[in-house]
Amino acid sequence: MLAIARSLEKMPWQPRFSLLDRYILREMIRPFVFGFGIFTAIAAVIGTVFYLIRNMVEHNLGILSALQVFFLRLPTFAVLGIPMAMLFGSLLAYSQLSRRSELIACKSCGVSPLRLVRPALLAGFCALLFTFALNELVAPPMAYRAIKTLEVAIQRPQPTFQTRNIFYRRFAGGQLQQLFFAHRFDGEVMGQVTVLNFEQGQLREIITAQEAQWQGSAWLFRQGTYHHLTRDRDYDVAETFSERTFAYPRTPLDLAMETRAPEFMTSREIYQYLQVLAESGDAKRLRQWRVQLQEKLSLPFLCLSFAVVGAVLGISSPRQGQGRAFGLSVAIIFGYYVAAFIFTAFGEGGAVSPIVASWLPKVVVSAIALGMLYHANRH
């Protein structure tokens, strides 16, 4: 963080970094690095190490492959560790400064708590930007590569597309327009396809085919049967065909070609896939993915809120040793993640909107941080 501050000082717009700012940032570096290592290691052990050990025992996963998967997964856990480390680093740094009466000396010279917290705000903002970049550019592709490396190592490779039971529903004006079902898919051709088309809620067409393939602008059905139904649900047209083109959307193919979980995708990729899901009519899955998108976007902002919370707690509680600071950090983090888990469940269940489910816990933490800062500044 001190290196970041020094580099910013050399920029043309010359932000003002006083000796006090640089000193506090320097004090935050060691506890931040310590907290980052501890919290990232804990997340990695819980999220990957036990899983890798089980694969080593059950599927003879080699130690080198396990280490490769572990290091490929590290950026994902680093994203979780940075906000926690910001809380611990600012809390311990400000506690030590207060315990050594350095903050008291600053206050006696007229330096307000708001001014003292400014270095923590700067560090939190830098951590926010770094976390966002890591979570968008590095963690998703490396996590996906880790999964594929593990599949190859245990000789259980999984296809990058859905192979069976592709199901798609299309709605217009709140009414069902089409049902598209394929029993199997080999990456190019769908097999045993059935399409039901509706008009004003009534079934009008039934198309079945042995194969269906996307041709760039339409679907080519092979070896099939076409049925047209009247309003009385009687067949007025029934014919077989060897090949026939239908101008249906390519959404079923998009659904079949994407098997990645949200953690393996960037925000842009998730947003694009949400457009496909919106056409499928799968409301439950659509809510889940919307919540995951908002979680990915909102997580970096914890760095800023946790930095302020830690700094104000450190100023207000000067007798925090490293052990007590770590314990208090764990308690705050545990409380936050319990609340976040509950709201995520509410969001995926439809009780609250995805934006509320993902952002409300962060907004509450930010409000608490601002309230604590306001109280400390007045008293």
Coordinates of C-alpha atoms in Angstrom, one line a residue, residues 98-335:
S98 CA -3.5 4.4 19.8
R99 CA -1.9 2.1 22.3
R100 CA 1.4 3.9 21.8
S101 CA -0.4 7.3 22.3
E102 CA 0.5 8.4 18.8
L103 CA -3.1 9.0 17.9
I104 CA -3.6 10.9 21.2
A105 CA -0.7 13.2 20.2
C106 CA -2.3 13.8 16.8
K107 CA -5.7 14.6 18.4
S108 CA -4.0 17.0 20.8
C109 CA -2.6 18.8 17.8
G110 CA -6.1 19.2 16.4
V111 CA -6.1 16.3 14.0
S112 CA -9.7 14.9 13.8
P113 CA -10.6 11.2 13.7
L114 CA -12.0 11.8 10.2
R115 CA -8.5 13.0 9.1
L116 CA -6.9 10.0 10.8
V117 CA -9.1 7.6 8.9
R118 CA -8.1 9.0 5.5
P119 CA -5.2 6.6 5.0
A120 CA -7.5 3.7 5.7
L121 CA -9.9 5.0 3.1
L122 CA -7.1 5.2 0.6
A123 CA -6.0 1.7 1.3
G124 CA -9.6 0.4 1.2
F125 CA -10.1 2.1 -2.2
C126 CA -6.9 0.6 -3.6
A127 CA -8.0 -2.8 -2.3
L128 CA -11.4 -2.3 -3.9
L129 CA -9.9 -1.7 -7.3
F130 CA -7.5 -4.6 -7.0
T131 CA -10.2 -7.0 -5.8
F132 CA -12.5 -6.0 -8.6
A133 CA -9.7 -6.6 -11.2
L134 CA -8.7 -9.9 -9.6
N135 CA -12.3 -11.1 -9.5
E136 CA -12.9 -10.2 -13.1
L137 CA -9.7 -10.8 -15.0
V138 CA -7.8 -13.5 -13.1
A139 CA -9.9 -15.6 -10.8
P140 CA -12.6 -16.9 -13.2
P141 CA -10.4 -18.3 -16.0
M142 CA -7.9 -19.8 -13.5
A143 CA -10.7 -21.4 -11.4
Y144 CA -12.2 -22.9 -14.6
R145 CA -8.7 -24.1 -15.7
A146 CA -8.3 -25.7 -12.2
I147 CA -11.5 -27.7 -12.6
K148 CA -10.5 -28.9 -16.1
T149 CA -7.0 -29.8 -14.8
L150 CA -8.6 -31.9 -12.0
E151 CA -11.0 -33.7 -14.4
V152 CA -8.1 -34.7 -16.6
A153 CA -5.9 -35.7 -13.7
I154 CA -8.6 -38.1 -12.3
Q155 CA -9.4 -39.3 -15.8
R156 CA -13.0 -38.0 -15.7
P157 CA -13.1 -35.2 -18.2
Q158 CA -16.5 -33.5 -18.6
P159 CA -17.8 -32.0 -21.8
T160 CA -18.0 -28.3 -22.1
F161 CA -21.6 -28.5 -23.1
Q162 CA -24.8 -30.1 -21.8
T163 CA -25.1 -33.6 -23.3
R164 CA -28.7 -34.6 -22.4
N165 CA -32.1 -33.2 -21.8
I166 CA -31.9 -29.7 -23.2
F167 CA -35.1 -27.9 -22.3
Y168 CA -36.2 -24.5 -23.4
R169 CA -39.3 -22.4 -23.0
R170 CA -40.1 -19.2 -24.8
F171 CA -42.6 -16.7 -23.6
A172 CA -44.1 -13.6 -25.2
G173 CA -46.5 -11.2 -23.4
G174 CA -46.6 -13.5 -20.4
Q175 CA -47.9 -16.5 -22.5
L176 CA -46.0 -19.6 -23.4
Q177 CA -45.0 -19.6 -27.1
Q178 CA -42.8 -22.6 -27.5
L179 CA -41.4 -25.7 -25.8
F180 CA -38.2 -27.1 -27.2
F181 CA -36.8 -30.4 -25.9
A182 CA -33.8 -32.4 -27.1
H183 CA -32.9 -35.8 -25.6
R184 CA -29.2 -35.6 -26.4
F185 CA -26.6 -33.3 -27.8
D186 CA -23.1 -34.0 -29.1
G187 CA -21.8 -30.4 -29.4
E188 CA -23.2 -29.9 -32.9
V189 CA -26.3 -31.9 -33.5
M190 CA -29.3 -32.4 -31.2
G191 CA -31.0 -35.8 -31.2
Q192 CA -34.6 -36.8 -30.6
V193 CA -36.0 -33.3 -30.8
T194 CA -39.6 -32.3 -29.9
V195 CA -41.0 -28.8 -30.4
L196 CA -44.4 -27.6 -29.3
N197 CA -45.7 -24.2 -30.6
F198 CA -48.5 -22.4 -28.9
E199 CA -50.9 -19.5 -29.9
Q200 CA -52.7 -17.7 -27.2
G201 CA -52.1 -20.5 -24.8
Q202 CA -53.4 -23.2 -27.2
L203 CA -51.2 -25.9 -28.8
R204 CA -51.0 -25.4 -32.5
E205 CA -47.9 -27.3 -33.8
I206 CA -46.0 -30.4 -32.9
I207 CA -42.7 -31.1 -34.6
T208 CA -40.6 -34.2 -33.9
A209 CA -37.3 -35.0 -35.5
Q210 CA -34.4 -37.5 -35.2
E211 CA -31.9 -34.6 -35.5
A212 CA -31.8 -30.8 -35.4
Q213 CA -28.8 -28.6 -36.2
W214 CA -28.3 -24.9 -36.1
Q215 CA -27.4 -23.5 -39.5
G216 CA -26.4 -20.0 -38.7
S217 CA -29.9 -18.3 -39.0
A218 CA -32.4 -21.2 -38.6
W219 CA -32.7 -24.8 -37.4
L220 CA -32.4 -27.7 -39.9
F221 CA -34.6 -30.6 -38.8
R222 CA -34.0 -34.1 -40.3
Q223 CA -36.2 -37.2 -40.4
G224 CA -39.1 -35.7 -38.7
T225 CA -42.9 -35.2 -38.6
Y226 CA -44.9 -32.0 -38.6
H227 CA -48.4 -31.8 -37.1
H228 CA -50.7 -28.8 -37.2
L229 CA -53.7 -28.6 -34.8
T230 CA -57.0 -26.8 -35.2
R231 CA -58.7 -24.9 -32.4
D232 CA -60.6 -28.1 -31.6
R233 CA -57.2 -29.9 -31.3
D234 CA -57.8 -32.0 -34.3
Y235 CA -55.0 -32.6 -36.8
D236 CA -55.6 -30.8 -40.1
V237 CA -52.0 -31.2 -41.3
A238 CA -49.8 -34.2 -40.7
E239 CA -46.7 -34.8 -42.8
T240 CA -43.3 -36.3 -42.7
F241 CA -40.1 -34.8 -44.0
S242 CA -36.5 -35.7 -44.5
E243 CA -35.2 -32.2 -44.1
R244 CA -37.0 -29.0 -43.1
T245 CA -35.8 -25.6 -41.9
F246 CA -37.5 -23.7 -39.1
A247 CA -36.8 -20.1 -38.2
Y248 CA -36.6 -20.6 -34.4
P249 CA -34.2 -18.7 -32.2
R250 CA -30.8 -20.3 -31.4
T251 CA -31.4 -20.0 -27.6
P252 CA -31.6 -23.8 -27.0
L253 CA -28.1 -24.0 -28.5
D254 CA -26.8 -21.2 -26.2
L255 CA -28.3 -23.0 -23.2
A256 CA -26.7 -26.3 -24.1
M257 CA -23.3 -24.8 -24.8
E258 CA -22.9 -23.1 -21.4
T259 CA -22.1 -25.4 -18.5
R260 CA -19.9 -23.1 -16.4
A261 CA -20.9 -22.0 -12.9
P262 CA -21.0 -18.3 -12.1
E263 CA -17.7 -18.4 -10.3
F264 CA -16.0 -19.4 -13.6
M265 CA -17.4 -16.4 -15.5
T266 CA -16.8 -12.7 -15.6
S267 CA -19.6 -10.2 -14.9
R268 CA -19.9 -9.6 -18.6
E269 CA -20.3 -13.3 -19.4
I270 CA -22.9 -13.7 -16.6
Y271 CA -24.8 -10.8 -17.9
Q272 CA -24.8 -12.2 -21.5
Y273 CA -25.9 -15.6 -20.2
L274 CA -28.7 -13.9 -18.2
Q275 CA -30.1 -12.7 -21.6
V276 CA -30.3 -16.3 -22.7
L277 CA -31.9 -17.4 -19.4
A278 CA -34.5 -14.7 -19.6
E279 CA -35.7 -16.1 -22.9
S280 CA -35.9 -19.7 -21.5
G281 CA -38.5 -18.8 -18.9
D282 CA -36.5 -20.6 -16.1
A283 CA -37.5 -18.1 -13.3
K284 CA -35.7 -20.0 -10.5
R285 CA -32.4 -20.3 -12.3
L286 CA -32.7 -16.7 -13.5
R287 CA -33.0 -15.5 -10.0
Q288 CA -30.0 -17.5 -8.8
W289 CA -27.8 -16.2 -11.6
R290 CA -28.9 -12.6 -11.0
V291 CA -28.0 -12.9 -7.3
Q292 CA -24.6 -14.3 -8.3
L293 CA -24.0 -11.4 -10.6
Q294 CA -24.8 -8.8 -7.9
E295 CA -22.6 -10.7 -5.4
K296 CA -19.7 -10.5 -7.9
L297 CA -20.2 -6.8 -8.4
S298 CA -20.7 -5.9 -4.7
L299 CA -18.0 -7.9 -3.0
P300 CA -15.1 -5.5 -3.7
F301 CA -16.9 -2.7 -1.9
L302 CA -16.5 -4.6 1.4
C303 CA -12.8 -3.5 1.3
L304 CA -13.7 0.1 1.8
S305 CA -16.3 -0.5 4.5
F306 CA -14.2 -3.0 6.4
A307 CA -11.2 -0.6 6.3
V308 CA -13.2 2.2 7.9
V309 CA -14.8 -0.2 10.5
G310 CA -11.4 -1.5 11.5
A311 CA -9.8 2.0 11.7
V312 CA -12.6 3.4 13.9
L313 CA -12.6 0.4 16.2
G314 CA -8.8 0.7 16.5
I315 CA -9.1 4.4 17.4
S316 CA -11.9 3.7 19.9
S317 CA -10.4 0.6 21.5
P318 CA -6.7 1.2 22.0
R319 CA -5.9 -1.9 24.0
Q320 CA -6.4 -4.4 21.1
G321 CA -3.5 -6.8 20.8
Q322 CA -2.9 -8.9 17.8
G323 CA -4.9 -11.8 19.2
R324 CA -7.8 -9.7 20.3
A325 CA -7.8 -7.9 17.0
F326 CA -7.9 -11.2 15.1
G327 CA -10.7 -12.5 17.3
L328 CA -12.8 -9.3 16.8
S329 CA -12.2 -9.4 13.0
V330 CA -13.3 -13.0 12.9
A331 CA -16.5 -12.1 14.9
I332 CA -17.3 -9.2 12.5
I333 CA -16.6 -11.3 9.4
F334 CA -18.7 -14.2 10.7
G335 CA -21.6 -11.9 11.5

